[in-house]
Amino acid sequence: MTWRVTVDTGLCISSGMCVGTAPTRFRFDESGHSSPVRELTEPDDQVRDAAVSCPVEAILLTDAETGHPVTLDD
Amino acid sequence: MSTQPEAPRFPFPPSPVPYSPGPEMRELMAKCPVAKVRLPDDSMAWLVTGFDETREVTIDQRYSRALVFAPGRQVYGMEAALAVSLIAMDPPAHTRLRKLMAGAFTDKRIQALRPEVTRIVDDLIDAMLAGPRPADLSRSFSLMLPASVICALLGVPIADVDLFHEWSNALSGDWSRSGDEIAEAYAAMIGYMSEQIARKRKAPEDDLISVLINARDSGDKLSEDELVQLCIQLLAAGYETTANSINMSFVALCQNPGELARLRADPELIPAAVEELVRYVIISGSGFIPMARITREEVCLGGVTIPAGETVLPSFNVANRDPAVFDDPDRLDVGRAPKAHLGFGVGAHHCLGAQLARMELQEAFRGLLTRLPGLRMTVPMSELEFRAGQAIASMRELPVTWDDA
């Protein structure tokens, strides 16, 4: 499976939880919002942890083929 | 070339304006965003005051929190209390525990608590209206609001608030505290929390302690020690910060009467005002050593080369006054356009309770400004007394009065 990683910049409060937790997966864009380093990725615990830890649930993980949300439970 | 000036001693003396940087800090901010300072134990550290540099230190994993607590290091007497705490961990160890609690503090969950917080605010203000004037805003409101909220969240009795306050005063100490005093308070907290956990293990309730017990007993996601620690940290971190943020924000508004009047005239501005107050108001005590990091390897920060193994001190609230990021940063502007600030930190250690604190501050000011007409301080700012040796600026009292409705 391939995941599609999107950050809702309307929700993002620039907490940097994701950038601090998964620095190779997320970075700040020029406006100070989080942005995925790569939009498509193999399933990855760091990315999932970042999504779980986001205080405003701004990180959306979906199955790139079906578009279905990826479950965030371990 | 002039000779190298001697590094200034840090922490600096208390600022004449408690919620703003003092002259020593301002000199460094203007001259060098990464400056060498000498700590009370004569060791050297790098004080970081620039916005970009502060963000970098806090996000980049080459700056470690865990190494601050490596054996043999002195962390102002708080080793026992902090060595096993979330704020002493780096990812991925930190991530494992943090994500167990993240769900309870998401914006969605916090907004669902708003009506309950509004009710607590109204009850506290009813009691103030029924009581004498002047009143102590700190004791009758600022402390009781976040204490009531965190007790409700955790499921511990608010009747024990005096105990929490005593422990929290000891635990949030600075370099002047004795290790024994802190260890004693810490042991008392462990005893208290272990009892609460035992009680809830027998009869689970709809609260955060029960959620964490379940994560341990059903999912084996944390150890018993970690369970006790997390509960203590939630309680300790949950109110002293918010309480003093309410106090100090109110003082800052009183010192900026134009902004206070603007907010009273237009309560719709309250969310923007809270964001601005969190950016603007410094709530660290004067003896506070910022949340240090230790460099894992040689790094280059703001053009300065820092060798491996050195102490780096990011100063969030000072970075929030960086003119490269905020226009006219020393002006309190309750209508300032929203912009990411560092008032809740940034990165893996971004304040777990940030959304809760925002909501509590919003409801606090909505209540104070709409229900207590002409609420004002009855002493000048210079007469406010702060408890000595506190990491968070803790006012002894904040005498206020208000007009008849």
GROMACS .gro file of C-alpha atoms in nm:
model
  479
    1MET     CA    1   0.000   0.000   0.000
    2THR     CA    2   0.108   0.359  -0.059
    3TRP     CA    3  -0.006   0.644   0.165
    4ARG     CA    4  -0.092   0.992   0.052
    5VAL     CA    5   0.007   1.249   0.320
    6THR     CA    6  -0.176   1.582   0.323
    7VAL     CA    7  -0.169   1.868   0.574
    8ASP     CA    8  -0.476   2.087   0.604
    9THR     CA    9  -0.311   2.430   0.626
   10GLY     CA   10  -0.644   2.579   0.729
   11LEU     CA   11  -0.624   2.372   1.049
   12CYS     CA   12  -0.244   2.373   1.100
   13ILE     CA   13  -0.138   2.588   1.398
   14SER     CA   14   0.237   2.546   1.332
   15SER     CA   15   0.289   2.351   1.653
   16GLY     CA   16   0.577   2.170   1.482
   17MET     CA   17   0.477   1.842   1.652
   18CYS     CA   18   0.516   1.662   1.319
   19VAL     CA   19   0.838   1.839   1.219
   20GLY     CA   20   0.989   1.761   1.560
   21THR     CA   21   0.861   1.402   1.570
   22ALA     CA   22   0.933   1.305   1.209
   23PRO     CA   23   1.188   1.558   1.076
   24THR     CA   24   1.258   1.359   0.761
   25ARG     CA   25   0.886   1.345   0.679
   26PHE     CA   26   0.758   1.697   0.752
   27ARG     CA   27   0.901   2.047   0.721
   28PHE     CA   28   0.776   2.404   0.761
   29ASP     CA   29   0.680   2.577   0.439
   30GLU     CA   30   0.747   2.947   0.382
   31SER     CA   31   0.422   3.050   0.551
   32GLY     CA   32   0.523   2.856   0.865
   33HIS     CA   33   0.274   2.572   0.809
   34SER     CA   34   0.368   2.207   0.808
   35SER     CA   35   0.413   2.037   0.475
   36PRO     CA   36   0.495   1.672   0.395
   37VAL     CA   37   0.844   1.624   0.251
   38ARG     CA   38   0.695   1.366   0.011
   39GLU     CA   39   0.325   1.343  -0.058
   40LEU     CA   40   0.339   0.969  -0.133
   41THR     CA   41   0.508   0.727   0.105
   42GLU     CA   42   0.518   0.366   0.205
   43PRO     CA   43   0.337   0.303   0.536
   44ASP     CA   44   0.557   0.450   0.807
   45ASP     CA   45   0.529   0.456   1.188
   46GLN     CA   46   0.685   0.803   1.218
   47VAL     CA   47   0.428   0.952   0.981
   48ARG     CA   48   0.146   0.776   1.165
   49ASP     CA   49   0.281   0.896   1.503
   50ALA     CA   50   0.298   1.251   1.372
   51ALA     CA   51  -0.064   1.232   1.256
   52VAL     CA   52  -0.176   1.092   1.594
   53SER     CA   53   0.018   1.358   1.784
   54CYS     CA   54  -0.107   1.660   1.586
   55PRO     CA   55  -0.306   1.880   1.828
   56VAL     CA   56  -0.551   1.992   1.559
   57GLU     CA   57  -0.567   1.665   1.359
   58ALA     CA   58  -0.447   1.848   1.049
   59ILE     CA   59  -0.254   1.554   0.903
   60LEU     CA   60  -0.461   1.330   0.680
   61LEU     CA   61  -0.333   0.989   0.573
   62THR     CA   62  -0.516   0.810   0.294
   63ASP     CA   63  -0.462   0.501   0.083
   64ALA     CA   64  -0.322   0.653  -0.237
   65GLU     CA   65  -0.511   0.405  -0.454
   66THR     CA   66  -0.854   0.402  -0.295
   67GLY     CA   67  -0.852   0.740  -0.120
   68HIS     CA   68  -0.975   0.575   0.201
   69PRO     CA   69  -0.844   0.715   0.531
   70VAL     CA   70  -0.570   0.512   0.699
   71THR     CA   71  -0.659   0.393   1.050
   72LEU     CA   72  -0.442   0.571   1.308
   73ASP     CA   73  -0.459   0.306   1.583
   74ASP     CA   74  -0.150   0.098   1.644
   75MET     CA   75   3.967   4.398   1.736
   76SER     CA   76   3.842   4.445   2.088
   77THR     CA   77   3.908   4.174   2.344
   78GLN     CA   78   3.636   3.918   2.405
   79PRO     CA   79   3.397   4.060   2.666
   80GLU     CA   80   3.321   3.836   2.962
   81ALA     CA   81   3.003   3.632   2.919
   82PRO     CA   82   2.714   3.780   3.121
   83ARG     CA   83   2.576   3.588   3.418
   84PHE     CA   84   2.242   3.420   3.356
   85PRO     CA   85   1.961   3.428   3.472
   86PHE     CA   86   1.948   3.805   3.450
   87PRO     CA   87   1.807   4.022   3.733
   88PRO     CA   88   1.426   4.051   3.739
   89SER     CA   89   1.293   4.274   3.462
   90PRO     CA   90   1.134   4.602   3.581
   91VAL     CA   91   0.834   4.506   3.366
   92PRO     CA   92   0.769   4.145   3.472
   93TYR     CA   93   0.597   4.041   3.148
   94SER     CA   94   0.863   4.190   2.918
   95PRO     CA   95   1.235   4.124   2.863
   96GLY     CA   96   1.466   4.329   3.084
   97PRO     CA   97   1.755   4.549   2.963
   98GLU     CA   98   2.020   4.272   2.976
   99MET     CA   99   1.808   4.045   2.758
  100ARG     CA  100   1.730   4.328   2.515
  101GLU     CA  101   2.097   4.403   2.470
  102LEU     CA  102   2.160   4.042   2.368
  103MET     CA  103   1.852   4.032   2.143
  104ALA     CA  104   1.980   4.335   1.954
  105LYS     CA  105   2.343   4.226   1.934
  106CYS     CA  106   2.357   3.849   1.905
  107PRO     CA  107   2.068   3.603   1.879
  108VAL     CA  108   2.304   3.326   1.997
  109ALA     CA  109   2.511   3.448   2.293
  110LYS     CA  110   2.740   3.286   2.546
  111VAL     CA  111   2.626   3.318   2.911
  112ARG     CA  112   2.755   3.192   3.246
  113LEU     CA  113   2.513   2.985   3.461
  114PRO     CA  114   2.493   2.990   3.843
  115ASP     CA  115   2.715   2.680   3.868
  116ASP     CA  116   2.979   2.862   3.655
  117SER     CA  117   2.921   2.639   3.355
  118MET     CA  118   2.876   2.808   3.018
  119ALA     CA  119   2.570   2.797   2.795
  120TRP     CA  120   2.441   2.949   2.471
  121LEU     CA  121   2.136   3.170   2.517
  122VAL     CA  122   1.922   3.182   2.203
  123THR     CA  123   1.692   3.483   2.156
  124GLY     CA  124   1.628   3.495   1.778
  125PHE     CA  125   1.299   3.350   1.648
  126ASP     CA  126   1.442   3.134   1.369
  127GLU     CA  127   1.729   3.013   1.587
  128THR     CA  128   1.494   2.925   1.875
  129ARG     CA  129   1.271   2.727   1.640
  130GLU     CA  130   1.572   2.547   1.497
  131VAL     CA  131   1.704   2.444   1.840
  132THR     CA  132   1.364   2.314   1.942
  133ILE     CA  133   1.294   2.113   1.629
  134ASP     CA  134   1.632   1.981   1.521
  135GLN     CA  135   1.702   1.646   1.689
  136ARG     CA  136   2.073   1.727   1.711
  137TYR     CA  137   1.972   1.932   2.016
  138SER     CA  138   1.878   1.680   2.285
  139ARG     CA  139   1.655   1.719   2.588
  140ALA     CA  140   1.743   1.372   2.720
  141LEU     CA  141   2.116   1.454   2.744
  142VAL     CA  142   2.035   1.738   2.986
  143PHE     CA  143   1.937   1.466   3.232
  144ALA     CA  144   2.232   1.236   3.170
  145PRO     CA  145   2.388   1.111   3.496
  146GLY     CA  146   2.605   1.365   3.672
  147ARG     CA  147   2.442   1.676   3.534
  148GLN     CA  148   2.286   1.932   3.766
  149VAL     CA  149   1.940   2.044   3.662
  150TYR     CA  150   1.863   2.279   3.950
  151GLY     CA  151   1.763   2.004   4.190
  152MET     CA  152   1.483   1.871   3.975
  153GLU     CA  153   1.654   1.553   3.856
  154ALA     CA  154   1.426   1.311   4.035
  155ALA     CA  155   1.113   1.485   3.918
  156LEU     CA  156   1.221   1.541   3.563
  157ALA     CA  157   1.446   1.253   3.465
  158VAL     CA  158   1.149   1.030   3.389
  159SER     CA  159   0.920   1.302   3.257
  160LEU     CA  160   0.806   1.372   2.904
  161ILE     CA  161   1.003   1.695   2.890
  162ALA     CA  162   1.324   1.502   2.956
  163MET     CA  163   1.281   1.271   2.658
  164ASP     CA  164   1.368   1.284   2.290
  165PRO     CA  165   1.176   1.119   2.008
  166PRO     CA  166   1.109   0.829   1.959
  167ALA     CA  167   1.089   0.744   2.334
  168HIS     CA  168   0.897   1.069   2.385
  169THR     CA  169   0.658   0.996   2.100
  170ARG     CA  170   0.546   0.663   2.247
  171LEU     CA  171   0.416   0.828   2.567
  172ARG     CA  172   0.305   1.158   2.421
  173LYS     CA  173   0.072   0.999   2.169
  174LEU     CA  174  -0.113   0.815   2.448
  175MET     CA  175  -0.238   1.152   2.567
  176ALA     CA  176  -0.261   1.343   2.241
  177GLY     CA  177  -0.618   1.232   2.178
  178ALA     CA  178  -0.742   1.386   2.502
  179PHE     CA  179  -0.603   1.728   2.410
  180THR     CA  180  -0.697   1.766   2.044
  181ASP     CA  181  -0.878   2.083   1.948
  182LYS     CA  182  -1.198   1.887   1.889
  183ARG     CA  183  -1.196   1.740   2.241
  184ILE     CA  184  -1.106   2.074   2.395
  185GLN     CA  185  -1.389   2.260   2.218
  186ALA     CA  186  -1.630   2.001   2.360
  187LEU     CA  187  -1.515   2.104   2.710
  188ARG     CA  188  -1.585   2.473   2.649
  189PRO     CA  189  -1.938   2.482   2.801
  190GLU     CA  190  -1.806   2.321   3.120
  191VAL     CA  191  -1.523   2.576   3.139
  192THR     CA  192  -1.771   2.861   3.081
  193ARG     CA  193  -1.974   2.728   3.374
  194ILE     CA  194  -1.667   2.714   3.601
  195VAL     CA  195  -1.577   3.073   3.502
  196ASP     CA  196  -1.930   3.190   3.580
  197ASP     CA  197  -1.933   3.014   3.918
  198LEU     CA  198  -1.599   3.169   4.016
  199ILE     CA  199  -1.717   3.516   3.913
  200ASP     CA  200  -2.048   3.468   4.100
  201ALA     CA  201  -1.841   3.397   4.411
  202MET     CA  202  -1.629   3.707   4.352
  203LEU     CA  203  -1.940   3.922   4.307
  204ALA     CA  204  -2.079   3.787   4.634
  205GLY     CA  205  -1.751   3.850   4.818
  206PRO     CA  206  -1.560   4.157   4.938
  207ARG     CA  207  -1.373   4.414   4.728
  208PRO     CA  208  -1.082   4.437   4.672
  209ALA     CA  209  -1.038   4.067   4.595
  210ASP     CA  210  -0.733   3.859   4.513
  211LEU     CA  211  -0.780   3.772   4.147
  212SER     CA  212  -0.503   3.514   4.161
  213ARG     CA  213  -0.648   3.306   4.441
  214SER     CA  214  -1.017   3.353   4.371
  215PHE     CA  215  -1.002   3.311   3.996
  216SER     CA  216  -0.676   3.261   3.805
  217LEU     CA  217  -0.562   2.958   4.004
  218MET     CA  218  -0.903   2.806   4.063
  219LEU     CA  219  -1.008   2.801   3.698
  220PRO     CA  220  -0.726   2.585   3.554
  221ALA     CA  221  -0.704   2.380   3.875
  222SER     CA  222  -1.076   2.297   3.851
  223VAL     CA  223  -1.040   2.209   3.483
  224ILE     CA  224  -0.739   1.980   3.520
  225CYS     CA  225  -0.892   1.809   3.825
  226ALA     CA  226  -1.207   1.741   3.624
  227LEU     CA  227  -1.005   1.612   3.328
  228LEU     CA  228  -0.793   1.382   3.542
  229GLY     CA  229  -1.074   1.287   3.776
  230VAL     CA  230  -0.911   1.395   4.104
  231PRO     CA  231  -1.096   1.596   4.373
  232ILE     CA  232  -1.066   1.975   4.352
  233ALA     CA  233  -1.083   1.970   4.733
  234ASP     CA  234  -0.715   1.867   4.724
  235VAL     CA  235  -0.612   2.182   4.538
  236ASP     CA  236  -0.414   2.323   4.831
  237LEU     CA  237  -0.196   2.011   4.832
  238PHE     CA  238  -0.134   2.038   4.458
  239HIS     CA  239  -0.043   2.401   4.498
  240GLU     CA  240   0.212   2.327   4.767
  241TRP     CA  241   0.372   2.048   4.562
  242SER     CA  242   0.368   2.243   4.241
  243ASN     CA  243   0.540   2.536   4.414
  244ALA     CA  244   0.820   2.305   4.523
  245LEU     CA  245   0.846   2.119   4.193
  246SER     CA  246   0.855   2.422   3.967
  247GLY     CA  247   1.151   2.559   4.156
  248ASP     CA  248   1.470   2.706   4.014
  249TRP     CA  249   1.839   2.686   4.107
  250SER     CA  250   1.774   2.823   4.455
  251ARG     CA  251   1.571   2.518   4.562
  252SER     CA  252   1.726   2.240   4.766
  253GLY     CA  253   1.711   1.895   4.616
  254ASP     CA  254   1.563   1.761   4.941
  255GLU     CA  255   1.271   2.000   4.933
  256ILE     CA  256   1.188   1.900   4.577
  257ALA     CA  257   1.237   1.529   4.640
  258GLU     CA  258   1.000   1.546   4.938
  259ALA     CA  259   0.724   1.715   4.741
  260TYR     CA  260   0.779   1.472   4.460
  261ALA     CA  261   0.752   1.168   4.689
  262ALA     CA  262   0.427   1.307   4.830
  263MET     CA  263   0.289   1.348   4.480
  264ILE     CA  264   0.382   0.992   4.386
  265GLY     CA  265   0.205   0.864   4.696
  266TYR     CA  266  -0.105   1.068   4.622
  267MET     CA  267  -0.124   0.973   4.257
  268SER     CA  268  -0.061   0.603   4.327
  269GLU     CA  269  -0.365   0.606   4.556
  270GLN     CA  270  -0.579   0.776   4.292
  271ILE     CA  271  -0.468   0.518   4.034
  272ALA     CA  272  -0.543   0.227   4.269
  273ARG     CA  273  -0.890   0.371   4.333
  274LYS     CA  274  -0.967   0.413   3.962
  275ARG     CA  275  -0.827   0.074   3.874
  276LYS     CA  276  -1.103  -0.078   4.088
  277ALA     CA  277  -1.370   0.158   3.961
  278PRO     CA  278  -1.280   0.322   3.627
  279GLU     CA  279  -1.439   0.657   3.550
  280ASP     CA  280  -1.474   0.874   3.242
  281ASP     CA  281  -1.146   1.059   3.294
  282LEU     CA  282  -0.789   1.076   3.170
  283ILE     CA  283  -0.635   0.872   3.454
  284SER     CA  284  -0.872   0.586   3.369
  285VAL     CA  285  -0.777   0.615   3.000
  286LEU     CA  286  -0.408   0.585   3.088
  287ILE     CA  287  -0.474   0.293   3.326
  288ASN     CA  288  -0.650   0.117   3.043
  289ALA     CA  289  -0.357   0.186   2.805
  290ARG     CA  290  -0.133   0.014   3.060
  291ASP     CA  291  -0.353  -0.274   3.170
  292SER     CA  292  -0.510  -0.362   2.833
  293GLY     CA  293  -0.247  -0.246   2.589
  294ASP     CA  294   0.078  -0.264   2.790
  295LYS     CA  295   0.168   0.066   2.626
  296LEU     CA  296   0.344   0.209   2.930
  297SER     CA  297   0.498   0.090   3.256
  298GLU     CA  298   0.343   0.144   3.599
  299ASP     CA  299   0.612   0.402   3.676
  300GLU     CA  300   0.537   0.588   3.356
  301LEU     CA  301   0.166   0.581   3.434
  302VAL     CA  302   0.220   0.746   3.773
  303GLN     CA  303   0.465   0.996   3.622
  304LEU     CA  304   0.233   1.103   3.343
  305CYS     CA  305  -0.054   1.164   3.583
  306ILE     CA  306   0.170   1.376   3.806
  307GLN     CA  307   0.301   1.574   3.512
  308LEU     CA  308  -0.048   1.643   3.380
  309LEU     CA  309  -0.152   1.775   3.719
  310ALA     CA  310   0.165   1.978   3.775
  311ALA     CA  311   0.181   2.125   3.425
  312GLY     CA  312  -0.190   2.182   3.411
  313TYR     CA  313  -0.251   2.493   3.609
  314GLU     CA  314   0.043   2.695   3.741
  315THR     CA  315   0.123   2.801   3.384
  316THR     CA  316  -0.234   2.893   3.290
  317ALA     CA  317  -0.298   3.063   3.624
  318ASN     CA  318   0.001   3.289   3.587
  319SER     CA  319  -0.074   3.350   3.224
  320ILE     CA  320  -0.418   3.484   3.327
  321ASN     CA  321  -0.260   3.699   3.601
  322MET     CA  322   0.023   3.835   3.391
  323SER     CA  323  -0.200   3.895   3.088
  324PHE     CA  324  -0.439   4.095   3.302
  325VAL     CA  325  -0.149   4.302   3.438
  326ALA     CA  326  -0.021   4.361   3.082
  327LEU     CA  327  -0.369   4.474   2.974
  328CYS     CA  328  -0.395   4.710   3.273
  329GLN     CA  329  -0.060   4.863   3.170
  330ASN     CA  330  -0.200   4.911   2.818
  331PRO     CA  331  -0.536   5.075   2.899
  332GLY     CA  332  -0.609   5.154   2.535
  333GLU     CA  333  -0.591   4.784   2.448
  334LEU     CA  334  -0.797   4.688   2.754
  335ALA     CA  335  -1.068   4.938   2.652
  336ARG     CA  336  -1.060   4.809   2.295
  337LEU     CA  337  -1.112   4.451   2.416
  338ARG     CA  338  -1.396   4.552   2.651
  339ALA     CA  339  -1.568   4.736   2.368
  340ASP     CA  340  -1.535   4.441   2.131
  341PRO     CA  341  -1.528   4.097   2.299
  342GLU     CA  342  -1.516   3.942   1.949
  343LEU     CA  343  -1.148   4.033   1.963
  344ILE     CA  344  -1.088   3.794   2.255
  345PRO     CA  345  -0.948   3.497   2.054
  346ALA     CA  346  -0.702   3.726   1.871
  347ALA     CA  347  -0.620   3.901   2.199
  348VAL     CA  348  -0.542   3.570   2.371
  349GLU     CA  349  -0.306   3.477   2.087
  350GLU     CA  350  -0.136   3.815   2.119
  351LEU     CA  351  -0.111   3.788   2.498
  352VAL     CA  352   0.047   3.442   2.474
  353ARG     CA  353   0.297   3.584   2.227
  354TYR     CA  354   0.367   3.898   2.427
  355VAL     CA  355   0.354   3.803   2.794
  356ILE     CA  356   0.652   3.635   2.958
  357ILE     CA  357   0.543   3.412   3.246
  358SER     CA  358   0.882   3.263   3.337
  359GLY     CA  359   1.011   3.348   3.682
  360SER     CA  360   1.320   3.565   3.704
  361GLY     CA  361   1.538   3.273   3.814
  362PHE     CA  362   1.419   3.048   3.537
  363ILE     CA  363   1.670   2.860   3.324
  364PRO     CA  364   1.498   2.788   2.993
  365MET     CA  365   1.433   2.432   2.882
  366ALA     CA  366   1.793   2.352   2.795
  367ARG     CA  367   1.915   2.129   2.514
  368ILE     CA  368   2.257   1.965   2.480
  369THR     CA  369   2.421   1.947   2.138
  370ARG     CA  370   2.472   1.588   2.021
  371GLU     CA  371   2.733   1.700   1.768
  372GLU     CA  372   2.891   2.022   1.648
  373VAL     CA  373   2.623   2.251   1.506
  374CYS     CA  374   2.610   2.588   1.335
  375LEU     CA  375   2.334   2.810   1.474
  376GLY     CA  376   2.274   3.163   1.349
  377GLY     CA  377   2.629   3.173   1.216
  378VAL     CA  378   2.778   3.055   1.547
  379THR     CA  379   2.960   2.722   1.570
  380ILE     CA  380   2.867   2.531   1.885
  381PRO     CA  381   3.071   2.221   1.973
  382ALA     CA  382   2.915   1.889   2.076
  383GLY     CA  383   2.808   1.852   2.440
  384GLU     CA  384   2.728   2.221   2.505
  385THR     CA  385   2.419   2.362   2.674
  386VAL     CA  386   2.181   2.563   2.454
  387LEU     CA  387   1.895   2.767   2.604
  388PRO     CA  388   1.605   2.856   2.371
  389SER     CA  389   1.396   3.151   2.498
  390PHE     CA  390   1.051   3.126   2.346
  391ASN     CA  391   0.890   3.441   2.478
  392VAL     CA  392   1.194   3.648   2.400
  393ALA     CA  393   1.200   3.507   2.047
  394ASN     CA  394   0.838   3.622   2.023
  395ARG     CA  395   0.971   3.981   2.032
  396ASP     CA  396   1.194   3.929   1.726
  397PRO     CA  397   1.138   4.230   1.495
  398ALA     CA  398   1.235   4.019   1.193
  399VAL     CA  399   0.913   3.821   1.245
  400PHE     CA  400   0.669   4.053   1.425
  401ASP     CA  401   0.608   4.417   1.329
  402ASP     CA  402   0.656   4.648   1.623
  403PRO     CA  403   0.702   4.342   1.851
  404ASP     CA  404   0.703   4.535   2.181
  405ARG     CA  405   0.359   4.676   2.118
  406LEU     CA  406   0.066   4.482   2.267
  407ASP     CA  407  -0.194   4.482   1.989
  408VAL     CA  408  -0.506   4.280   2.074
  409GLY     CA  409  -0.611   4.294   1.710
  410ARG     CA  410  -0.279   4.175   1.567
  411ALA     CA  411  -0.319   3.955   1.258
  412PRO     CA  412  -0.262   3.590   1.355
  413LYS     CA  413   0.090   3.463   1.303
  414ALA     CA  414   0.263   3.155   1.442
  415HIS     CA  415   0.447   3.241   1.766
  416LEU     CA  416   0.649   3.034   2.012
  417GLY     CA  417   0.442   3.099   2.324
  418PHE     CA  418   0.364   2.728   2.356
  419GLY     CA  419   0.703   2.617   2.228
  420VAL     CA  420   0.735   2.428   1.902
  421GLY     CA  421   0.829   2.078   1.788
  422ALA     CA  422   0.795   1.748   1.971
  423HIS     CA  423   0.762   1.929   2.308
  424HIS     CA  424   0.498   2.178   2.192
  425CYS     CA  425   0.270   2.229   2.493
  426LEU     CA  426   0.034   1.930   2.517
  427GLY     CA  427  -0.227   2.156   2.674
  428ALA     CA  428  -0.195   2.443   2.426
  429GLN     CA  429  -0.549   2.419   2.290
  430LEU     CA  430  -0.688   2.380   2.642
  431ALA     CA  431  -0.491   2.681   2.767
  432ARG     CA  432  -0.611   2.891   2.472
  433MET     CA  433  -0.972   2.800   2.540
  434GLU     CA  434  -0.940   2.862   2.916
  435LEU     CA  435  -0.780   3.203   2.855
  436GLN     CA  436  -1.056   3.295   2.611
  437GLU     CA  437  -1.330   3.200   2.854
  438ALA     CA  438  -1.144   3.363   3.145
  439PHE     CA  439  -1.123   3.700   2.971
  440ARG     CA  440  -1.476   3.675   2.834
  441GLY     CA  441  -1.598   3.632   3.192
  442LEU     CA  442  -1.370   3.886   3.359
  443LEU     CA  443  -1.428   4.164   3.106
  444THR     CA  444  -1.801   4.120   3.055
  445ARG     CA  445  -1.916   4.040   3.408
  446LEU     CA  446  -1.689   4.254   3.630
  447PRO     CA  447  -1.737   4.614   3.508
  448GLY     CA  448  -1.424   4.828   3.525
  449LEU     CA  449  -1.214   4.542   3.668
  450ARG     CA  450  -0.877   4.692   3.763
  451MET     CA  451  -0.572   4.647   3.983
  452THR     CA  452  -0.574   4.828   4.318
  453VAL     CA  453  -0.193   4.842   4.352
  454PRO     CA  454   0.067   4.970   4.104
  455MET     CA  455   0.257   4.707   3.908
  456SER     CA  456   0.576   4.785   4.103
  457GLU     CA  457   0.409   4.659   4.422
  458LEU     CA  458   0.326   4.313   4.289
  459GLU     CA  459   0.522   4.046   4.474
  460PHE     CA  460   0.642   3.726   4.316
  461ARG     CA  461   0.729   3.405   4.498
  462ALA     CA  462   1.105   3.360   4.495
  463GLY     CA  463   1.268   3.068   4.323
  464GLN     CA  464   0.989   2.978   4.082
  465ALA     CA  465   1.028   2.866   3.723
  466ILE     CA  466   0.689   3.022   3.648
  467ALA     CA  467   0.636   3.379   3.769
  468SER     CA  468   0.402   3.323   4.061
  469MET     CA  469   0.229   3.630   4.207
  470ARG     CA  470   0.165   3.623   4.581
  471GLU     CA  471  -0.159   3.804   4.513
  472LEU     CA  472  -0.320   4.025   4.252
  473PRO     CA  473  -0.552   4.271   4.429
  474VAL     CA  474  -0.836   4.391   4.207
  475THR     CA  475  -1.163   4.574   4.236
  476TRP     CA  476  -1.455   4.654   4.005
  477ASP     CA  477  -1.759   4.880   3.978
  478ASP     CA  478  -2.118   4.803   4.068
  479ALA     CA  479  -2.308   4.662   3.773
   0.00000   0.00000   0.00000
